[in-house]
Coordinates of C-alpha atoms and ligand atoms in Angstrom, one line a residue:
M210 CA 4.7 -26.3 12.3
A211 CA 5.9 -22.8 11.4
V212 CA 7.9 -22.7 8.2
I213 CA 11.2 -20.8 7.8
V214 CA 12.9 -20.2 4.5
Q215 CA 16.6 -19.7 4.5
K216 CA 18.3 -18.4 1.3
F217 CA 22.1 -18.7 0.8
G218 CA 23.7 -16.6 -1.9
G219 CA 26.6 -17.6 -4.1
T220 CA 29.4 -16.4 -1.7
S221 CA 27.7 -18.2 1.2
V222 CA 28.0 -21.6 -0.5
A223 CA 31.2 -21.0 -2.4
N224 CA 33.1 -24.0 -1.0
A225 CA 32.6 -27.1 1.1
E226 CA 33.3 -25.3 4.4
K227 CA 30.7 -22.6 3.6
I228 CA 28.2 -25.2 2.5
R229 CA 28.7 -27.0 5.8
A230 CA 28.2 -23.8 7.7
A231 CA 25.0 -23.1 5.8
A232 CA 23.8 -26.6 6.5
R233 CA 24.4 -26.2 10.2
R234 CA 22.1 -23.1 10.2
A235 CA 19.4 -25.1 8.5
V236 CA 19.8 -28.0 10.9
E237 CA 19.7 -25.6 13.9
A238 CA 16.4 -24.1 12.7
K239 CA 15.0 -27.6 12.2
R240 CA 16.0 -28.7 15.7
G241 CA 14.6 -25.4 17.0
G242 CA 11.2 -26.6 15.8
Y243 CA 10.8 -25.2 12.4
D244 CA 9.9 -26.7 9.0
V245 CA 12.9 -25.6 7.0
V246 CA 13.1 -24.8 3.3
V247 CA 16.6 -23.8 2.1
V248 CA 17.0 -21.9 -1.2
V249 CA 20.5 -21.8 -2.7
S250 CA 22.2 -19.9 -5.5
A251 CA 25.0 -21.2 -7.7
R252 CA 28.4 -21.4 -5.9
G253 CA 30.7 -18.4 -6.0
H254 CA 31.1 -17.0 -9.5
K255 CA 29.7 -20.1 -11.1
T256 CA 26.9 -18.3 -13.1
D257 CA 29.4 -15.8 -14.4
E258 CA 31.8 -18.6 -15.5
L259 CA 29.0 -20.4 -17.3
V260 CA 28.1 -17.1 -19.1
E261 CA 31.7 -16.7 -20.1
L262 CA 32.0 -20.2 -21.3
A263 CA 28.9 -19.8 -23.5
K264 CA 30.4 -16.7 -25.0
E265 CA 33.5 -18.6 -26.0
I266 CA 31.2 -20.9 -28.1
T267 CA 28.9 -18.3 -29.6
S268 CA 28.2 -14.6 -29.4
H269 CA 24.5 -15.3 -29.7
P270 CA 23.6 -18.2 -27.4
R271 CA 19.9 -19.0 -27.7
P272 CA 18.1 -18.0 -24.5
R273 CA 16.6 -21.5 -24.1
E274 CA 20.1 -23.0 -24.0
M275 CA 21.4 -20.3 -21.7
D276 CA 18.7 -21.3 -19.2
M277 CA 19.5 -25.0 -19.6
L278 CA 23.2 -24.1 -18.9
L279 CA 22.8 -21.6 -16.1
S280 CA 20.3 -23.7 -14.1
T281 CA 23.1 -26.3 -13.6
G282 CA 24.8 -23.9 -11.2
E283 CA 22.0 -24.1 -8.7
Q284 CA 21.5 -27.8 -9.3
E285 CA 25.0 -28.5 -8.2
S286 CA 24.5 -26.4 -5.0
V287 CA 21.3 -28.1 -3.9
A288 CA 22.8 -31.6 -4.2
L289 CA 25.9 -30.6 -2.2
M290 CA 23.8 -28.8 0.4
A291 CA 21.5 -31.9 0.9
M292 CA 24.6 -34.1 1.4
A293 CA 26.0 -31.6 4.0
V294 CA 22.7 -31.8 5.9
H295 CA 22.8 -35.7 5.7
E296 CA 26.2 -35.5 7.3
L297 CA 24.8 -33.6 10.2
G298 CA 22.2 -36.3 10.8
E299 CA 19.1 -34.8 9.4
E300 CA 16.9 -35.8 6.5
A301 CA 17.1 -33.5 3.4
I302 CA 16.1 -33.7 -0.2
S303 CA 17.1 -31.4 -3.0
L304 CA 14.7 -30.3 -5.7
T305 CA 15.1 -28.4 -8.9
G306 CA 12.6 -25.6 -9.9
A307 CA 10.8 -28.1 -12.1
Q308 CA 10.6 -30.7 -9.4
I309 CA 9.0 -28.2 -7.0
G310 CA 6.6 -27.0 -9.6
V311 CA 7.8 -23.4 -10.1
L312 CA 5.8 -22.6 -13.2
T313 CA 7.0 -19.6 -15.2
D314 CA 6.1 -17.8 -18.4
T315 CA 8.3 -18.6 -21.4
T316 CA 10.5 -15.5 -21.3
H317 CA 13.9 -17.3 -21.2
T318 CA 16.6 -15.7 -19.1
K319 CA 14.1 -13.3 -17.4
A320 CA 11.0 -15.5 -16.8
R321 CA 8.3 -14.4 -14.4
I322 CA 6.8 -16.8 -11.9
V323 CA 3.2 -17.8 -12.8
S324 CA 2.5 -20.2 -9.9
I325 CA 4.1 -22.5 -7.4
S326 CA 2.8 -25.8 -6.3
T327 CA 3.3 -26.4 -2.6
K328 CA 2.1 -30.1 -2.6
R329 CA 5.5 -31.8 -2.9
M330 CA 7.3 -29.5 -0.5
Q331 CA 4.5 -29.8 2.1
E332 CA 4.6 -33.6 1.9
L333 CA 8.4 -33.7 2.2
L334 CA 8.4 -31.2 5.1
K335 CA 5.7 -33.3 6.8
A336 CA 7.9 -36.4 6.5
G337 CA 10.6 -34.6 8.4
N338 CA 12.9 -33.4 5.5
I339 CA 14.7 -30.2 5.1
V340 CA 13.7 -29.2 1.6
I341 CA 16.6 -27.8 -0.4
A342 CA 15.3 -25.8 -3.4
A343 CA 17.3 -24.6 -6.4
G344 CA 16.9 -20.8 -6.6
F345 CA 16.6 -18.7 -9.8
Q346 CA 14.9 -21.4 -11.9
G347 CA 11.6 -22.7 -13.0
V348 CA 9.9 -24.4 -15.9
D349 CA 7.4 -23.2 -18.5
A350 CA 4.2 -25.0 -19.4
E351 CA 6.1 -27.1 -22.0
M352 CA 8.7 -28.2 -19.4
N353 CA 11.5 -26.0 -20.8
I354 CA 13.8 -24.9 -18.0
T355 CA 13.7 -21.1 -17.5
T356 CA 15.6 -18.7 -15.2
L357 CA 14.3 -15.6 -13.4
G358 CA 17.1 -13.2 -14.3
R359 CA 20.4 -12.6 -12.6
G360 CA 20.1 -12.5 -8.8
G361 CA 16.8 -14.3 -9.1
S362 CA 17.3 -16.7 -6.1
D363 CA 16.1 -13.9 -3.8
T364 CA 12.8 -13.9 -5.7
T365 CA 12.6 -17.7 -5.5
A366 CA 13.1 -17.6 -1.7
T367 CA 10.5 -14.8 -1.2
A368 CA 8.0 -16.6 -3.5
L369 CA 8.4 -19.9 -1.6
A370 CA 8.0 -18.1 1.7
A371 CA 4.8 -16.5 0.3
V372 CA 3.2 -19.7 -0.9
L373 CA 4.3 -21.7 2.2
N374 CA 3.1 -18.8 4.5
A375 CA 6.5 -18.8 6.2
E376 CA 7.0 -17.0 9.4
L377 CA 10.3 -15.5 8.1
C378 CA 12.5 -15.6 5.1
E379 CA 16.1 -15.2 5.9
I380 CA 18.5 -14.0 3.2
Y381 CA 22.0 -15.0 4.1
T382 CA 24.6 -13.0 2.3
D383 CA 28.1 -11.5 2.6
V384 CA 27.2 -8.2 4.2
E385 CA 26.0 -7.2 7.6
G386 CA 22.6 -6.0 6.3
I387 CA 21.2 -3.0 4.7
F388 CA 23.2 0.2 5.1
T389 CA 22.4 3.8 5.1
T390 CA 24.5 4.0 1.9
D391 CA 27.3 2.1 0.2
P392 CA 29.9 1.7 2.9
R393 CA 32.7 1.6 0.3
L394 CA 31.9 5.2 -0.5
V395 CA 31.0 6.4 3.0
P396 CA 32.9 4.6 5.7
E397 CA 30.5 6.0 8.4
A398 CA 27.6 4.3 6.8
R399 CA 25.5 2.5 9.4
K400 CA 23.6 -0.7 9.3
V401 CA 19.9 -0.2 9.8
E402 CA 17.8 -2.4 12.1
H403 CA 14.5 -2.2 10.2
I404 CA 13.4 -0.9 6.9
S405 CA 10.0 -0.8 5.2
Y406 CA 9.2 -2.5 1.9
D407 CA 8.7 0.9 0.3
E408 CA 12.0 2.3 1.5
M409 CA 13.8 -0.9 0.4
L410 CA 12.1 -0.8 -3.0
E411 CA 13.2 2.8 -3.5
L412 CA 16.7 1.9 -2.3
A413 CA 17.1 -1.4 -4.2
S414 CA 16.1 0.1 -7.5
L415 CA 18.4 3.0 -6.9
G416 CA 21.4 0.7 -6.7
A417 CA 21.6 -0.4 -3.1
G418 CA 22.1 -3.7 -4.9
V419 CA 21.8 -6.0 -1.9
M420 CA 18.6 -7.7 -3.1
H421 CA 16.8 -8.4 -6.3
S422 CA 14.1 -5.7 -6.4
R423 CA 11.5 -8.2 -7.7
S424 CA 11.9 -10.1 -4.5
I425 CA 10.9 -7.0 -2.5
E426 CA 7.9 -6.5 -4.7
F427 CA 6.9 -10.0 -3.9
A428 CA 7.5 -9.6 -0.2
K429 CA 5.4 -6.5 -0.1
K430 CA 2.6 -8.1 -2.1
Y431 CA 2.4 -11.1 0.2
R432 CA 3.6 -9.5 3.4
V433 CA 6.6 -11.8 3.7
Q434 CA 9.0 -10.7 6.6
L435 CA 12.5 -10.7 5.2
R436 CA 15.7 -10.6 7.2
V437 CA 18.9 -9.9 5.4
R438 CA 21.7 -11.4 7.5
P439 CA 25.4 -12.1 7.3
A440 CA 26.2 -15.8 6.6
Y441 CA 29.6 -15.5 8.3
S442 CA 28.5 -14.4 11.8
D443 CA 25.6 -14.2 14.1
G444 CA 24.8 -10.6 13.2
P445 CA 21.1 -9.9 13.3
G446 CA 21.1 -8.2 10.0
T447 CA 18.2 -6.0 8.9
L448 CA 14.5 -6.7 9.0
I449 CA 12.5 -5.8 5.9
A450 CA 8.9 -5.6 7.0
P451 CA 5.8 -3.3 6.8
E452 CA 6.4 0.3 7.8
S453 CA 6.7 0.7 11.6
D454 CA 4.8 3.4 13.4
E455 CA 7.7 5.0 15.1
V456 CA 9.8 7.0 12.6
T457 CA 13.2 7.3 14.2
S458 CA 14.8 9.3 11.5
V459 CA 13.6 11.4 8.8
V460 CA 15.8 9.9 6.1
T461 CA 16.7 6.2 6.1
G462 CA 19.3 6.1 3.4
V463 CA 21.1 7.7 0.5
A464 CA 21.1 5.8 -2.8
F465 CA 22.7 6.4 -6.1
V466 CA 22.8 5.2 -9.7
R467 CA 26.1 6.1 -11.1
Y468 CA 25.5 5.6 -14.8
E469 CA 22.5 7.5 -16.0
A470 CA 21.8 9.3 -19.2
M471 CA 19.0 11.6 -20.0
I472 CA 17.0 12.4 -23.1
T473 CA 14.9 15.6 -23.4
L474 CA 12.3 16.1 -26.0
V475 CA 12.0 19.8 -26.5
G476 CA 9.0 21.7 -27.8
L477 CA 6.4 18.9 -27.8
P478 CA 2.9 20.1 -28.5
D479 CA 1.1 20.6 -25.2
Q480 CA -1.9 18.4 -26.0
P481 CA -3.4 15.0 -25.0
G482 CA -1.8 11.9 -26.5
V483 CA 1.8 13.1 -26.7
M484 CA 3.0 11.2 -23.7
S485 CA 1.1 8.2 -24.7
T486 CA 2.9 8.0 -28.1
L487 CA 6.3 8.4 -26.5
F488 CA 5.8 5.9 -23.7
S489 CA 4.1 3.3 -25.8
S490 CA 7.1 3.3 -28.1
L491 CA 9.5 3.0 -25.2
S492 CA 7.5 0.3 -23.7
A493 CA 7.2 -1.6 -27.0
A494 CA 11.0 -1.5 -27.3
K495 CA 11.2 -2.8 -23.7
I496 CA 13.5 0.1 -22.6
P497 CA 13.3 0.5 -18.9
V498 CA 12.8 4.2 -18.2
D499 CA 13.9 5.5 -14.8
M500 CA 13.0 9.1 -14.0
V501 CA 10.3 10.8 -16.1
V502 CA 9.9 14.5 -15.7
Q503 CA 7.6 16.9 -17.3
N504 CA 7.3 20.4 -16.1
V505 CA 4.5 22.9 -16.9
A506 CA 4.2 23.9 -20.5
R507 CA 5.1 27.3 -21.7
E508 CA 3.8 29.0 -24.8
G509 CA 2.0 25.9 -25.9
T510 CA 4.9 23.5 -25.8
A511 CA 6.2 21.2 -23.2
N512 CA 9.6 19.5 -22.6
V513 CA 9.8 16.0 -21.3
T514 CA 12.9 14.5 -19.9
F515 CA 13.5 10.9 -19.0
T516 CA 16.5 9.0 -17.9
V517 CA 17.8 5.5 -18.8
A518 CA 20.8 3.5 -17.8
E519 CA 23.7 4.9 -19.9
D520 CA 24.2 1.7 -21.8
E521 CA 20.5 1.8 -23.0
L522 CA 21.0 5.3 -24.4
P523 CA 21.6 4.3 -28.1
D524 CA 18.3 2.2 -28.2
A525 CA 16.4 4.8 -26.2
L526 CA 17.6 7.6 -28.6
T527 CA 16.4 5.6 -31.6
V528 CA 12.9 5.4 -30.1
A529 CA 12.9 9.0 -28.9
N530 CA 14.0 10.3 -32.3
A531 CA 11.2 8.4 -34.1
A532 CA 8.6 9.5 -31.5
A533 CA 9.9 13.1 -31.8
A534 CA 9.6 13.1 -35.6
S535 CA 6.0 11.8 -35.4
L536 CA 5.1 14.3 -32.7
Q537 CA 6.8 17.2 -34.5
A538 CA 9.0 18.0 -31.5
Q539 CA 11.6 20.8 -32.0
D540 CA 14.6 18.9 -30.8
V541 CA 15.9 15.8 -29.0
V542 CA 18.8 16.4 -26.7
A543 CA 20.8 13.6 -25.1
T544 CA 23.1 14.1 -22.1
T545 CA 25.5 11.5 -20.8
G546 CA 27.8 11.5 -17.8
L547 CA 25.1 11.9 -15.2
S548 CA 24.3 10.2 -11.9
K549 CA 21.2 10.1 -9.8
V550 CA 21.4 10.6 -6.1
S551 CA 18.4 10.1 -3.8
V552 CA 17.5 10.3 -0.2
V553 CA 14.8 8.0 1.0
G554 CA 12.7 7.8 4.2
H555 CA 9.2 7.7 5.5
G556 CA 9.9 10.6 7.8
M557 CA 9.7 13.1 5.0
Q558 CA 6.0 12.6 4.8
T559 CA 5.5 14.5 8.0
H560 CA 8.6 16.7 8.3
T561 CA 9.1 19.9 6.5
G562 CA 12.4 21.0 5.2
V563 CA 13.8 17.7 4.0
A564 CA 14.0 19.0 0.4
A565 CA 15.5 22.2 1.7
R566 CA 18.2 20.3 3.6
M567 CA 19.0 18.2 0.6
F568 CA 19.4 21.2 -1.6
Q569 CA 21.4 23.1 1.0
V570 CA 23.8 20.2 1.3
L571 CA 24.4 20.1 -2.4
A572 CA 24.7 23.8 -2.8
A573 CA 27.3 23.9 0.0
H574 CA 29.4 21.7 -2.2
G575 CA 28.7 23.6 -5.3
I576 CA 26.9 20.8 -7.0
N577 CA 24.5 21.8 -9.7
I578 CA 21.1 20.1 -9.9
R579 CA 20.0 19.2 -13.4
V580 CA 16.7 17.5 -12.7
V581 CA 14.6 16.9 -9.6
T582 CA 11.8 14.4 -8.9
T583 CA 10.2 13.4 -5.7
S584 CA 7.8 10.8 -4.2
E585 CA 6.3 10.8 -0.8
I586 CA 9.4 9.1 0.6
K587 CA 12.1 10.1 -1.9
I588 CA 13.9 13.1 -3.3
S589 CA 16.0 12.3 -6.4
V590 CA 18.4 14.7 -8.1
L591 CA 20.3 14.2 -11.4
I592 CA 23.8 15.7 -11.2
D593 CA 27.1 15.5 -13.1
R594 CA 28.7 12.1 -12.6
S595 CA 32.0 13.8 -11.5
R596 CA 30.2 14.9 -8.4
C597 CA 28.3 11.7 -7.6
N598 CA 30.6 10.6 -4.7
D599 CA 30.7 14.1 -3.2
A600 CA 26.9 14.3 -3.3
V601 CA 26.4 10.9 -1.6
Q602 CA 28.9 11.8 1.1
A603 CA 27.4 15.2 1.6
A604 CA 23.9 14.0 1.8
H605 CA 24.9 11.2 4.2
S606 CA 26.5 13.6 6.6
G607 CA 24.0 16.4 6.0
F608 CA 21.2 14.1 7.3
E609 CA 23.4 12.7 10.0
L610 CA 22.9 9.2 8.9
N611 CA 25.9 8.0 10.9
K612 CA 23.8 8.5 14.0
V613 CA 20.9 6.3 15.1
T614 CA 18.4 9.1 15.3
S615 CA 18.7 12.2 13.4
S616 CA 16.3 15.1 13.8
L617 CA 15.1 17.9 11.7
P618 CA 13.4 20.8 13.3
Q619 CA 9.7 20.8 12.7
V620 CA 9.0 24.4 12.0
G621 CA 5.6 25.7 11.2
C622 CA 3.4 28.6 10.3
A623 CA 1.3 26.9 7.8
S624 CA -1.2 24.1 8.0
N625 CA 1.7 21.6 8.5
G626 CA -0.4 18.6 7.7
H627 CA 0.8 15.3 6.4
R628 CA 1.9 15.2 2.8
S629 CA -1.0 14.1 0.8
G630 CA -1.6 10.4 0.3
S631 CA 0.2 7.7 2.3
V632 CA 2.7 5.5 0.6
D633 CA 1.2 2.4 1.8
V634 CA -2.0 3.3 0.1
A635 CA -3.6 -0.1 -0.1
S636 CA -4.6 -1.7 3.2
P637 CA -3.2 -5.3 3.6
E638 CA -6.7 -6.7 3.2
L639 CA -7.1 -4.8 -0.1
T640 CA -3.8 -5.9 -1.4
A641 CA -4.5 -9.5 -0.4
D642 CA -7.8 -9.4 -2.2
I643 CA -6.2 -8.1 -5.3
V644 CA -3.5 -10.6 -5.1
S645 CA -5.9 -13.5 -4.8
R646 CA -7.4 -12.5 -8.1
L647 CA -4.1 -12.6 -9.9
D648 CA -3.7 -15.3 -12.5
S649 CA 0.0 -14.9 -12.3
M650 CA 1.9 -14.4 -9.1
E651 CA 4.1 -11.7 -10.6
S652 CA 1.5 -9.7 -12.4
I653 CA 1.5 -6.1 -11.9
V654 CA -0.6 -4.9 -9.0
V655 CA -2.0 -1.4 -9.3
S656 CA -3.2 -1.3 -5.8
D657 CA -4.8 2.1 -5.8
I658 CA -5.5 5.2 -7.8
T659 CA -6.0 8.4 -5.9
A660 CA -6.9 12.0 -6.8
D661 CA -5.8 14.8 -4.7
I662 CA -7.6 18.0 -5.5
D663 CA -6.6 20.0 -2.4
Q664 CA -3.3 21.1 -3.8
S665 CA -2.0 24.0 -5.8
R666 CA 0.9 24.3 -8.1
V667 CA 3.7 26.9 -8.0
T668 CA 6.1 27.3 -11.0
L669 CA 9.2 29.3 -10.9
S670 CA 10.7 30.0 -14.3
N671 CA 13.6 31.9 -15.9
L672 CA 15.8 30.9 -13.0
P673 CA 19.6 30.8 -13.5
D674 CA 20.9 27.2 -13.9
D675 CA 23.3 27.5 -11.0
P676 CA 24.0 25.6 -7.8
G677 CA 22.1 27.0 -4.8
I678 CA 18.9 28.0 -6.5
A679 CA 16.8 25.1 -5.3
E680 CA 18.3 25.6 -1.9
A681 CA 17.2 29.2 -1.8
V682 CA 13.7 28.4 -2.9
F683 CA 13.0 25.5 -0.6
T684 CA 14.7 27.0 2.4
A685 CA 12.4 30.0 2.1
I686 CA 9.4 27.7 1.9
A687 CA 10.6 25.4 4.7
E688 CA 11.2 28.4 7.0
G689 CA 7.5 29.1 6.6
G690 CA 6.7 25.6 7.6
V691 CA 4.9 24.7 4.3
L692 CA 5.0 21.0 3.5
V693 CA 6.0 20.7 -0.2
D694 CA 4.7 17.6 -1.9
M695 CA 5.7 17.0 -5.5
I696 CA 8.8 18.7 -6.8
V697 CA 9.7 18.7 -10.5
Q698 CA 12.7 20.4 -12.1
N699 CA 13.3 19.6 -15.7
A700 CA 16.5 19.9 -17.6
A701 CA 17.5 23.5 -18.1
R702 CA 17.1 25.1 -21.5
D703 CA 19.3 28.0 -22.7
G704 CA 20.8 28.3 -19.3
Q705 CA 17.5 28.8 -17.6
A706 CA 15.9 26.4 -15.2
T707 CA 12.2 25.9 -14.2
I708 CA 11.1 24.4 -11.0
S709 CA 7.5 23.4 -10.2
F710 CA 6.1 22.1 -6.9
T711 CA 2.8 21.5 -5.2
V712 CA 1.7 22.7 -1.8
P713 CA -1.6 22.3 0.1
R714 CA -4.0 24.8 -1.3
S715 CA -4.4 26.5 2.1
D716 CA -0.7 27.2 2.0
L717 CA -0.5 28.6 -1.5
D718 CA -0.6 32.3 -0.6
C719 CA 1.8 31.7 2.2
A720 CA 4.2 30.0 -0.2
I721 CA 4.1 32.8 -2.7
L722 CA 4.7 35.3 0.0
L723 CA 7.7 33.3 1.2
L724 CA 9.1 33.2 -2.3
R725 CA 8.9 36.9 -3.0
E726 CA 12.2 37.9 -1.4
V727 CA 14.2 35.0 -3.1
M728 CA 12.7 35.7 -6.5
E729 CA 13.7 39.4 -6.3
T730 CA 17.3 38.3 -6.1
Y731 CA 17.0 36.6 -9.5
A732 CA 16.3 39.2 -12.1
G733 CA 13.8 38.2 -14.7
S734 CA 12.5 35.2 -12.8
I735 CA 8.8 34.6 -12.9
V736 CA 6.4 33.0 -10.4
T737 CA 3.1 31.5 -11.7
S738 CA 0.6 29.3 -9.9
D739 CA -2.5 27.3 -10.4
R740 CA -4.7 27.2 -7.4
R741 CA -6.8 24.3 -8.5
I742 CA -4.9 21.3 -9.8
G743 CA -5.7 17.6 -9.8
K744 CA -2.9 15.3 -8.8
I745 CA -3.6 11.7 -9.8
S746 CA -1.4 8.9 -8.5
V747 CA -1.3 5.4 -9.7
A748 CA 0.3 3.4 -6.9
G749 CA 1.2 -0.2 -6.7
I750 CA 3.8 -2.8 -6.8
G751 CA 6.1 -3.5 -9.7
L752 CA 5.4 -0.3 -11.5
R753 CA 9.0 0.0 -12.6
S754 CA 9.7 -3.6 -13.6
H755 CA 6.5 -3.5 -15.6
T756 CA 7.1 -0.8 -18.1
E757 CA 3.7 -1.0 -19.7
V758 CA 1.9 0.6 -16.7
G759 CA 3.1 4.1 -17.7
A760 CA 2.2 3.6 -21.3
R761 CA -1.3 2.4 -20.3
M762 CA -1.8 5.3 -17.9
F763 CA -0.9 7.9 -20.6
R764 CA -2.9 6.0 -23.2
C765 CA -6.0 6.1 -21.0
L766 CA -5.6 9.8 -20.3
A767 CA -5.1 10.6 -24.0
A768 CA -8.1 8.6 -25.0
N769 CA -10.2 10.8 -22.8
S770 CA -8.5 14.0 -24.1
I771 CA -7.0 14.8 -20.7
N772 CA -3.9 16.9 -20.9
V773 CA -1.0 16.1 -18.7
E774 CA 0.6 19.2 -17.1
M775 CA 3.3 17.7 -14.9
I776 CA 4.7 14.2 -14.5
N777 CA 6.8 12.7 -11.7
T778 CA 7.6 9.0 -11.2
S779 CA 9.1 6.8 -8.5
E780 CA 9.4 3.1 -7.8
L781 CA 6.0 3.2 -6.1
K782 CA 3.9 5.6 -8.0
L783 CA 3.3 7.4 -11.2
C784 CA 1.9 10.9 -10.6
V785 CA 0.5 13.4 -13.0
V786 CA -0.9 16.8 -12.5
I787 CA -3.9 17.6 -14.6
S788 CA -6.6 20.3 -14.5
A789 CA -8.8 19.9 -11.4
N790 CA -11.9 19.8 -13.5
E791 CA -10.8 16.6 -15.1
A792 CA -9.8 14.8 -11.9
D793 CA -13.1 12.9 -11.6
L794 CA -13.1 11.8 -15.2
A795 CA -9.4 10.7 -14.9
M796 CA -10.2 8.7 -11.8
T797 CA -13.2 6.8 -13.3
Q798 CA -11.3 6.0 -16.5
L799 CA -8.1 4.9 -14.8
R800 CA -9.9 2.8 -12.3
S801 CA -11.6 0.9 -15.0
E802 CA -8.5 0.7 -17.1
F803 CA -6.7 -1.0 -14.2
G804 CA -9.6 -3.0 -13.0
L805 CA -10.2 -1.3 -9.7
D806 CA -13.6 -1.0 -8.2
T807 CA -15.0 2.3 -9.4
N808 CA -17.3 2.8 -6.4
V809 CA -14.6 3.1 -3.8
Ligands
LIG122 N1 23.1 -17.7 -9.7 C1 22.2 -16.7 -10.2 C2 23.0 -15.4 -10.5 O1 24.2 -15.3 -10.2 C3 21.1 -16.4 -9.3 C4 21.4 -15.8 -7.9 O2 22.6 -15.8 -7.5 O3 20.5 -15.3 -7.3 O4 22.5 -14.5 -11.0
LIG123 MG1 23.0 -13.4 -5.9

């Protein structure tokens, strides 16, 4: 029989009435012919209350005891849910993480799943039970109770759906589904019908907040179809599934992270190994880095900027200062009060002018862009926090996200091909193959490493650090129909900004021509280019929640004396630009570093 997993969040099981309603859904599915597994969170604010209670006892609760404590919230919910199902006349049995056999590592309060045994669940389902599983918890090899980190029930549900090969995993929650942006900020925000894993990953990590991003990584890895639905109505919610062929809109959503801070290391020597030192220290200190930006070096020195959540800034600065001292950097500059705003959508792989539109919209509101990074499906800008709401609203209306289909003119003079590399780089078969070789279900999957040697780099320097510059540049480029791939703008120095981007090599001359007029209006600005660059992308799942991938990538490049010229990161990929001559070497070395077949 087909299996369905239904997960109910805290608000959806807050009281007896809601528990009964949730039980009715499970019973309906069972009577509709499914084998049903229900995953529940702790009721209402139970987990928060338990955290508070522990704080009243000690400011330093030991993580093992926190897990022992917090797991009780879910244990209470499963028992009540089973009783509610019994009342409706069906068989149900509640199980804790340990009883199911959710084996995790020993990292208390943020454990990762190692494996899940399906035996007991299968037997119980076969005997006609609805299985009610406690979310968020597992057990390590020594039988210590562990938890998966706040919001972890989503991950439990997705993981159970994966191992049981469920037809669908329904996530019942207190919202209508996934929206084009936060409806509290933009009342016209619209619920979307369908979103791809990659778009959702970019949005979730950017603060869309509806789901635990580890659960999306899981869903993508195991191809679990997820449906986020309201618990309080029959609304169909949003389907999170592989990318569909018809792209209805160029941009799917606007996301933001309100509290970001950035650190710039100024005047780093432009030589192999520098990045490796910096990112190994950050990774060793377990500091989650968000954006990483390095623009092309000038006069032998490079500046690197990275962002962290604002409350991580003190720790990140300690690490950055130590790394800067050992690398003999000229300066370390920290900036607070920033927000990151991003537009996400598969459509930008094939439509020109998305960057131009984004920058136009921001310029029209006088919003200055501090830093830019892009991926194939995302453009992110770092701006002053005081303008965060304005920027989100402006981008939402600028891309007409209130409408079901928005369009962007597809102009063209140039080659007008697809942006290089597809986001879903690994075929499902390839991913499945890699996954089957994992010892641990949540291990990082570097699914592919690709080199693109058909692009050129353009760098514009000595630009004024004012609103409207990026707009002027990318509007000119878009008007010529050139598809821009990677865009990097680092933090301005001494009032001057530098923007680099890559274009198909066949469009390089066209791009430079298109820029001539704009650049003439900014006295002193300089255009340089490199016709033959190598762009290397390390793509996969979980790159961000596994901070060591960046460190490993840079270490590997450094060990082979390969200098990194430009860096750009997203949830899905780490991209570096190196010299084209070194692309082959980089590919071979990185493929062996991450255990990918070197013959592919
Ligand atoms: N009860 C846990 C929490 O609040 C897990 C969850 O709700 O997903 O973080
Ligand atoms: Mg939750």
